Amino acid sequence: MASRLQAELKKKKPFDSPEQEAALSLLRTADLVQVRFARLFRGHGLTPSQYNILRILRGEGKPLPILEIASRTITVVPGITGLIDRLEQAGFLARKRCEKDRRVVYVELTTKGIRVLGELDQPLLELHRNMLGHLSATELGTLIGLLEKARSALAEGAGDA
Amino acid sequence: MASRLQAELKKKKPFDSPEQEAALSLLRTADLVQVRFARLFRGHGLTPSQYNILRILRGEGKPLPILEIASRTITVVPGITGLIDRLEQAGFLARKRCEKDRRVVYVELTTKGIRVLGELDQPLLELHRNMLGHLSATELGTLIGLLEKARSALAEGAGDA
DNA sequence: TGTAATTAATTGACATGTCAACTAAATGCT
DNA sequence: AGCATTTAGTTGACATGTCAATTAATTACA
């Protein structure tokens, strides 16, 4: 039997290799997960990237420089500027220039930002259960382990031939 | 010991649940894979989405209507138009309006499109090996199976409470 | 036949990601 | 002091993804 992913993608030919099937399966699954997150966040006026920034700030518990935030996200530095712009515009956070080093811009959650994060905590827990709750604890552990092993060859620059 | 992903993300608190760790791990890994693909394609003047469209056309072996292409990609319908625009502009494919039903636009690979696909076949095989070749056949099979199981709860509309 | 509903595709508006180039402030070094 | 380098962040250009709305052609059916 041809693989299910092959059918999902209406792909005519089978996969060239198990590696290819795994990579495409990974991208496809991640996209479906991403769509679910986006749907939830949109209901609260946020995009996934925006939520991620607010979550990082809450996790830290204090204002962070813009580049420090960038280093903890996938987003590349120039993308952060517009992201922060829109979050500030919407009142979820505020910029504060550092007095000691006037190149640095700190970003701080507002009350509104803290509130929207709180509103999302419970729905997010439920969404996670909803998406992956049908996998057993063992399966989740195996999946996490395999993904970690996959990433070990994907780290920045690894294997750049 | 805290999880490695937690360290990778400089995350202060542990994950709320195994489901959360698995979901974030999935997104992170997929992003790294995507970046590698993008790097390869860029060297040939293509983006991942553009390559994907060319690949679909080659797999089919004949011209396809635009909406048929859209249905085989993640890309939402309106996004396809611009994508096809740029591919046509670059000479990789051509539009042909259907004579029977003048609403339909067929898209067909050009010689140049076929050539660039050919140039990428070998490097892609190598990239796949490079990215996931350190996983055993058993591990790849397990990963593919778990991702498939994950997708079963993520299918369009599934679990929309 | 003629009008409503459907279908294929495009357009426009906006968020994001990515690159290259830039500004401004701080540091290093002579 | 004075000039080169580095660092923090922004800007501009372009590709993509997403939504809502639109155009154009076809189909359904009263």
PDB file of C-alpha atoms in Angstrom, chain A residues 13-153:
ATOM      1  CA  LYS A  13       4.841   8.620  -7.426  1.00  0.00           C
ATOM      2  CA  PRO A  14       5.958   7.076  -4.136  1.00  0.00           C
ATOM      3  CA  PHE A  15       8.558   8.876  -2.081  1.00  0.00           C
ATOM      4  CA  ASP A  16      12.140   8.756  -3.242  1.00  0.00           C
ATOM      5  CA  SER A  17      13.352   7.765   0.220  1.00  0.00           C
ATOM      6  CA  PRO A  18      12.139   7.306   3.792  1.00  0.00           C
ATOM      7  CA  GLU A  19      14.052  10.486   4.613  1.00  0.00           C
ATOM      8  CA  GLN A  20      11.997  12.377   2.071  1.00  0.00           C
ATOM      9  CA  GLU A  21       8.738  10.992   3.387  1.00  0.00           C
ATOM     10  CA  ALA A  22       9.704  11.871   6.950  1.00  0.00           C
ATOM     11  CA  ALA A  23      10.737  15.417   6.006  1.00  0.00           C
ATOM     12  CA  LEU A  24       7.540  16.117   4.058  1.00  0.00           C
ATOM     13  CA  SER A  25       5.453  14.514   6.770  1.00  0.00           C
ATOM     14  CA  LEU A  26       7.121  16.773   9.281  1.00  0.00           C
ATOM     15  CA  LEU A  27       6.466  19.923   7.288  1.00  0.00           C
ATOM     16  CA  ARG A  28       2.862  18.971   6.656  1.00  0.00           C
ATOM     17  CA  THR A  29       2.124  18.137  10.266  1.00  0.00           C
ATOM     18  CA  ALA A  30       3.773  21.302  11.538  1.00  0.00           C
ATOM     19  CA  ASP A  31       1.699  23.345   9.152  1.00  0.00           C
ATOM     20  CA  LEU A  32      -1.532  21.826  10.422  1.00  0.00           C
ATOM     21  CA  VAL A  33      -0.486  22.542  14.003  1.00  0.00           C
ATOM     22  CA  GLN A  34       0.429  26.090  13.082  1.00  0.00           C
ATOM     23  CA  VAL A  35      -2.976  26.655  11.508  1.00  0.00           C
ATOM     24  CA  ARG A  36      -4.712  25.557  14.705  1.00  0.00           C
ATOM     25  CA  PHE A  37      -2.659  27.940  16.789  1.00  0.00           C
ATOM     26  CA  ALA A  38      -3.269  30.782  14.381  1.00  0.00           C
ATOM     27  CA  ARG A  39      -7.007  30.223  14.560  1.00  0.00           C
ATOM     28  CA  LEU A  40      -7.012  30.419  18.359  1.00  0.00           C
ATOM     29  CA  PHE A  41      -4.784  33.485  18.532  1.00  0.00           C
ATOM     30  CA  ARG A  42      -6.719  35.337  15.862  1.00  0.00           C
ATOM     31  CA  GLY A  43      -9.774  35.213  18.092  1.00  0.00           C
ATOM     32  CA  HIS A  44      -7.825  37.390  20.532  1.00  0.00           C
ATOM     33  CA  GLY A  45      -6.362  39.767  17.973  1.00  0.00           C
ATOM     34  CA  LEU A  46      -2.947  38.119  17.892  1.00  0.00           C
ATOM     35  CA  THR A  47      -0.856  36.222  15.362  1.00  0.00           C
ATOM     36  CA  PRO A  48       1.340  33.290  16.440  1.00  0.00           C
ATOM     37  CA  SER A  49       4.501  35.391  16.235  1.00  0.00           C
ATOM     38  CA  GLN A  50       2.925  38.132  18.287  1.00  0.00           C
ATOM     39  CA  TYR A  51       1.740  35.702  20.941  1.00  0.00           C
ATOM     40  CA  ASN A  52       5.190  34.207  21.094  1.00  0.00           C
ATOM     41  CA  ILE A  53       6.760  37.559  21.899  1.00  0.00           C
ATOM     42  CA  LEU A  54       4.252  38.289  24.654  1.00  0.00           C
ATOM     43  CA  ARG A  55       4.803  34.807  26.098  1.00  0.00           C
ATOM     44  CA  ILE A  56       8.574  35.291  26.175  1.00  0.00           C
ATOM     45  CA  LEU A  57       8.162  38.582  28.016  1.00  0.00           C
ATOM     46  CA  ARG A  58       5.871  37.041  30.593  1.00  0.00           C
ATOM     47  CA  GLY A  59       8.211  34.093  31.057  1.00  0.00           C
ATOM     48  CA  GLU A  60      11.088  36.427  31.776  1.00  0.00           C
ATOM     49  CA  GLY A  61       9.038  38.547  34.140  1.00  0.00           C
ATOM     50  CA  LYS A  62      10.865  41.754  33.250  1.00  0.00           C
ATOM     51  CA  PRO A  63      11.497  43.996  30.221  1.00  0.00           C
ATOM     52  CA  LEU A  64      13.858  42.635  27.589  1.00  0.00           C
ATOM     53  CA  PRO A  65      15.961  44.298  24.871  1.00  0.00           C
ATOM     54  CA  ILE A  66      14.621  43.810  21.361  1.00  0.00           C
ATOM     55  CA  LEU A  67      17.588  41.765  20.173  1.00  0.00           C
ATOM     56  CA  GLU A  68      17.282  39.497  23.191  1.00  0.00           C
ATOM     57  CA  ILE A  69      13.707  38.774  22.155  1.00  0.00           C
ATOM     58  CA  ALA A  70      14.786  38.166  18.580  1.00  0.00           C
ATOM     59  CA  SER A  71      17.381  35.649  19.734  1.00  0.00           C
ATOM     60  CA  ARG A  72      14.660  33.557  21.363  1.00  0.00           C
ATOM     61  CA  THR A  73      12.412  33.423  18.331  1.00  0.00           C
ATOM     62  CA  ILE A  74      12.716  32.077  14.844  1.00  0.00           C
ATOM     63  CA  THR A  75      12.111  35.565  13.508  1.00  0.00           C
ATOM     64  CA  VAL A  76      15.096  37.283  12.002  1.00  0.00           C
ATOM     65  CA  VAL A  77      16.149  40.623  13.496  1.00  0.00           C
ATOM     66  CA  PRO A  78      14.571  43.036  10.993  1.00  0.00           C
ATOM     67  CA  GLY A  79      11.242  41.254  11.295  1.00  0.00           C
ATOM     68  CA  ILE A  80      11.080  41.977  15.001  1.00  0.00           C
ATOM     69  CA  THR A  81      10.811  45.720  14.510  1.00  0.00           C
ATOM     70  CA  GLY A  82       7.484  45.585  12.701  1.00  0.00           C
ATOM     71  CA  LEU A  83       6.206  42.922  15.035  1.00  0.00           C
ATOM     72  CA  ILE A  84       6.938  45.093  18.077  1.00  0.00           C
ATOM     73  CA  ASP A  85       5.513  48.101  16.225  1.00  0.00           C
ATOM     74  CA  ARG A  86       2.161  46.399  15.807  1.00  0.00           C
ATOM     75  CA  LEU A  87       2.088  45.011  19.346  1.00  0.00           C
ATOM     76  CA  GLU A  88       2.834  48.485  20.694  1.00  0.00           C
ATOM     77  CA  GLN A  89       0.203  49.998  18.418  1.00  0.00           C
ATOM     78  CA  ALA A  90      -2.331  47.508  19.795  1.00  0.00           C
ATOM     79  CA  GLY A  91      -1.347  48.383  23.364  1.00  0.00           C
ATOM     80  CA  PHE A  92       0.010  44.973  24.380  1.00  0.00           C
ATOM     81  CA  LEU A  93       3.489  46.251  25.172  1.00  0.00           C
ATOM     82  CA  ALA A  94       5.574  49.422  25.377  1.00  0.00           C
ATOM     83  CA  ARG A  95       9.056  50.447  24.251  1.00  0.00           C
ATOM     84  CA  LYS A  96      11.447  52.042  26.752  1.00  0.00           C
ATOM     85  CA  ARG A  97      14.830  53.307  25.677  1.00  0.00           C
ATOM     86  CA  CYS A  98      17.669  52.322  27.984  1.00  0.00           C
ATOM     87  CA  GLU A  99      19.298  55.272  29.726  1.00  0.00           C
ATOM     88  CA  LYS A 100      22.694  53.651  30.196  1.00  0.00           C
ATOM     89  CA  ASP A 101      23.072  52.615  26.578  1.00  0.00           C
ATOM     90  CA  ARG A 102      20.889  54.657  24.325  1.00  0.00           C
ATOM     91  CA  ARG A 103      21.162  52.151  21.476  1.00  0.00           C
ATOM     92  CA  VAL A 104      19.162  49.612  23.445  1.00  0.00           C
ATOM     93  CA  VAL A 105      15.369  49.520  23.406  1.00  0.00           C
ATOM     94  CA  TYR A 106      13.619  47.624  26.173  1.00  0.00           C
ATOM     95  CA  VAL A 107      10.195  46.135  25.644  1.00  0.00           C
ATOM     96  CA  GLU A 108       7.725  45.698  28.493  1.00  0.00           C
ATOM     97  CA  LEU A 109       4.299  44.070  28.786  1.00  0.00           C
ATOM     98  CA  THR A 110       1.339  46.318  29.530  1.00  0.00           C
ATOM     99  CA  THR A 111      -1.605  45.345  31.691  1.00  0.00           C
ATOM    100  CA  LYS A 112      -3.506  44.639  28.513  1.00  0.00           C
ATOM    101  CA  GLY A 113      -0.730  42.348  27.320  1.00  0.00           C
ATOM    102  CA  ILE A 114      -0.727  40.428  30.584  1.00  0.00           C
ATOM    103  CA  ARG A 115      -4.497  40.107  30.416  1.00  0.00           C
ATOM    104  CA  VAL A 116      -4.619  38.672  26.901  1.00  0.00           C
ATOM    105  CA  LEU A 117      -1.926  36.132  27.826  1.00  0.00           C
ATOM    106  CA  GLY A 118      -4.046  35.047  30.776  1.00  0.00           C
ATOM    107  CA  GLU A 119      -7.096  34.661  28.602  1.00  0.00           C
ATOM    108  CA  LEU A 120      -5.192  32.291  26.358  1.00  0.00           C
ATOM    109  CA  ASP A 121      -3.679  29.987  28.991  1.00  0.00           C
ATOM    110  CA  GLN A 122      -6.620  27.682  29.408  1.00  0.00           C
ATOM    111  CA  PRO A 123      -7.645  27.498  25.726  1.00  0.00           C
ATOM    112  CA  LEU A 124      -4.038  26.701  24.826  1.00  0.00           C
ATOM    113  CA  LEU A 125      -3.858  23.818  27.269  1.00  0.00           C
ATOM    114  CA  GLU A 126      -7.036  22.473  25.754  1.00  0.00           C
ATOM    115  CA  LEU A 127      -5.802  22.953  22.224  1.00  0.00           C
ATOM    116  CA  HIS A 128      -2.639  20.998  22.980  1.00  0.00           C
ATOM    117  CA  ARG A 129      -4.671  18.168  24.458  1.00  0.00           C
ATOM    118  CA  ASN A 130      -6.994  18.347  21.510  1.00  0.00           C
ATOM    119  CA  MET A 131      -4.209  18.111  18.949  1.00  0.00           C
ATOM    120  CA  LEU A 132      -1.926  15.526  20.499  1.00  0.00           C
ATOM    121  CA  GLY A 133      -3.870  14.089  23.422  1.00  0.00           C
ATOM    122  CA  HIS A 134      -4.671  10.933  21.490  1.00  0.00           C
ATOM    123  CA  LEU A 135      -0.992   9.949  21.611  1.00  0.00           C
ATOM    124  CA  SER A 136       0.046   8.007  24.693  1.00  0.00           C
ATOM    125  CA  ALA A 137       2.703   9.316  27.054  1.00  0.00           C
ATOM    126  CA  THR A 138       5.106   6.786  25.581  1.00  0.00           C
ATOM    127  CA  GLU A 139       4.363   7.864  22.040  1.00  0.00           C
ATOM    128  CA  LEU A 140       4.820  11.521  22.921  1.00  0.00           C
ATOM    129  CA  GLY A 141       8.130  10.694  24.538  1.00  0.00           C
ATOM    130  CA  THR A 142       9.258   8.776  21.484  1.00  0.00           C
ATOM    131  CA  LEU A 143       8.176  11.578  19.171  1.00  0.00           C
ATOM    132  CA  ILE A 144       9.970  14.208  21.236  1.00  0.00           C
ATOM    133  CA  GLY A 145      13.094  12.072  21.259  1.00  0.00           C
ATOM    134  CA  LEU A 146      13.075  11.460  17.534  1.00  0.00           C
ATOM    135  CA  LEU A 147      12.503  15.128  16.753  1.00  0.00           C
ATOM    136  CA  GLU A 148      15.371  16.031  19.020  1.00  0.00           C
ATOM    137  CA  LYS A 149      17.600  13.566  17.252  1.00  0.00           C
ATOM    138  CA  ALA A 150      16.525  15.006  13.924  1.00  0.00           C
ATOM    139  CA  ARG A 151      17.385  18.513  15.070  1.00  0.00           C
ATOM    140  CA  SER A 152      20.864  17.429  16.088  1.00  0.00           C
ATOM    141  CA  ALA A 153      21.829  17.342  12.406  1.00  0.00           C
TER     142      ALA A 153
END
